[in-house]
Amino acid sequence: AHVPGSWWTTDDEPTPELRWPESVAVYDAMRSQDAQVGSVLRAVTYPLRRTPWRLDPAGARDEVVQLVAEDLGLPVVGQAVRPVVRTRDRFSWPEHLRLALLMLPF
């Protein structure tokens, strides 16, 4: 049924397996088992994951730039790259990006 104000309805998909929440398992299987689907997803996500990400201060206060750079583990444009101190359960930009890009197939 359509929920007023929502952008999707459960009745629009004629294939029961592709209706949420069952669709999550189907799309996950397609992502990992179908070569064409995997190739398309890699073609879209690898350029983003391989990009040398960095933080551009764009006039922000130095203390804010440093805090964000340290929290995200990203270098700052125009500054020497600082080695990232690894500790257990530390935020990982590459892992965050990988997980965020999972929104594409799901």
Short mmCIF file of C-alpha atoms in Angstrom, two decimals:
data_model
loop_
_atom_site.label_atom_id
_atom_site.label_comp_id
_atom_site.label_asym_id
_atom_site.label_seq_id
_atom_site.Cartn_x
_atom_site.Cartn_y
_atom_site.Cartn_z
CA ALA A 1 0.00 0.00 0.00
CA HIS A 2 1.12 3.52 -0.69
CA VAL A 3 2.12 5.55 2.32
CA PRO A 4 1.21 9.21 1.81
CA GLY A 5 4.32 11.33 1.49
CA SER A 6 6.61 8.38 0.79
CA TRP A 7 8.63 8.00 -2.41
CA TRP A 8 7.96 4.28 -2.83
CA THR A 9 5.21 1.75 -2.51
CA THR A 10 5.37 -1.98 -1.91
CA ASP A 11 2.67 -2.66 -4.50
CA ASP A 12 4.59 -1.29 -7.50
CA GLU A 13 6.89 -4.34 -7.86
CA PRO A 14 5.12 -7.25 -9.60
CA THR A 15 7.81 -9.80 -8.63
CA PRO A 16 7.28 -10.83 -4.98
CA GLU A 17 10.99 -11.66 -4.48
CA LEU A 18 11.90 -8.08 -5.41
CA ARG A 19 9.61 -6.48 -2.86
CA TRP A 20 11.26 -5.15 0.26
CA PRO A 21 12.48 -6.69 2.55
CA GLU A 22 12.91 -9.89 0.47
CA SER A 23 14.67 -7.85 -2.21
CA VAL A 24 17.71 -7.29 0.01
CA ALA A 25 18.74 -10.96 -0.14
CA VAL A 26 18.05 -11.14 -3.89
CA TYR A 27 20.10 -8.04 -4.68
CA ASP A 28 22.90 -9.21 -2.39
CA ALA A 29 23.04 -12.55 -4.22
CA MET A 30 23.04 -10.79 -7.59
CA ARG A 31 25.84 -8.48 -6.44
CA SER A 32 28.07 -11.35 -5.37
CA GLN A 33 27.10 -14.10 -7.85
CA ASP A 34 26.23 -12.43 -11.15
CA ALA A 35 29.33 -11.48 -13.15
CA GLN A 36 27.60 -8.73 -15.15
CA VAL A 37 26.11 -7.09 -12.08
CA GLY A 38 29.46 -7.31 -10.28
CA SER A 39 31.27 -5.78 -13.26
CA VAL A 40 28.88 -2.86 -13.47
CA LEU A 41 29.11 -2.19 -9.73
CA ARG A 42 32.91 -2.31 -9.84
CA ALA A 43 32.97 0.01 -12.86
CA VAL A 44 30.94 2.55 -10.90
CA THR A 45 32.54 2.20 -7.46
CA TYR A 46 36.24 1.52 -8.10
CA PRO A 47 37.01 4.99 -9.48
CA LEU A 48 35.49 6.49 -6.33
CA ARG A 49 37.30 4.07 -4.02
CA ARG A 50 40.65 4.59 -5.80
CA THR A 51 40.44 8.38 -5.73
CA PRO A 52 43.13 9.92 -3.51
CA TRP A 53 40.68 11.60 -1.12
CA ARG A 54 41.83 14.74 0.70
CA LEU A 55 40.32 17.60 2.63
CA ASP A 56 40.30 21.10 1.12
CA PRO A 57 40.14 23.70 3.92
CA ALA A 58 38.38 26.24 1.68
CA GLY A 59 38.91 28.98 4.29
CA ALA A 60 37.71 27.00 7.31
CA ARG A 61 39.40 27.61 10.66
CA ASP A 62 42.63 25.64 11.09
CA GLU A 63 41.44 23.84 14.23
CA VAL A 64 38.29 22.66 12.44
CA VAL A 65 40.26 21.46 9.42
CA GLN A 66 42.70 19.55 11.63
CA LEU A 67 39.93 17.97 13.70
CA VAL A 68 38.02 16.77 10.63
CA ALA A 69 41.20 15.59 8.91
CA GLU A 70 42.23 13.60 11.97
CA ASP A 71 38.75 12.17 12.53
CA LEU A 72 38.43 11.03 8.91
CA GLY A 73 42.08 10.09 8.48
CA LEU A 74 42.40 12.26 5.37
CA PRO A 75 45.29 14.49 4.33
CA VAL A 76 44.77 18.23 3.98
CA VAL A 77 45.43 19.94 0.65
CA GLY A 78 48.69 21.90 0.85
CA GLN A 79 49.95 20.18 4.02
CA ALA A 80 52.46 17.39 4.41
CA VAL A 81 50.82 14.01 4.78
CA ARG A 82 50.85 12.95 8.41
CA PRO A 83 51.04 9.28 9.28
CA VAL A 84 47.73 8.04 10.66
CA VAL A 85 47.98 6.50 14.09
CA ARG A 86 46.05 3.25 13.95
CA THR A 87 44.13 2.16 16.97
CA ARG A 88 41.55 -0.54 17.34
CA ASP A 89 38.08 0.45 16.11
CA ARG A 90 39.37 3.69 14.57
CA PHE A 91 37.27 5.23 11.80
CA SER A 92 38.43 4.12 8.37
CA TRP A 93 37.65 6.35 5.39
CA PRO A 94 38.13 3.52 2.84
CA GLU A 95 35.82 1.22 4.80
CA HIS A 96 33.25 3.99 5.27
CA LEU A 97 33.31 4.71 1.54
CA ARG A 98 32.96 1.01 0.69
CA LEU A 99 29.94 0.67 2.98
CA ALA A 100 28.37 3.93 1.78
CA LEU A 101 28.63 2.75 -1.84
CA LEU A 102 26.61 -0.34 -0.95
CA MET A 103 23.59 1.94 -1.27
CA LEU A 104 23.92 1.57 -5.03
CA PRO A 105 22.86 -2.08 -5.30
CA PHE A 106 20.48 -1.92 -2.37
#
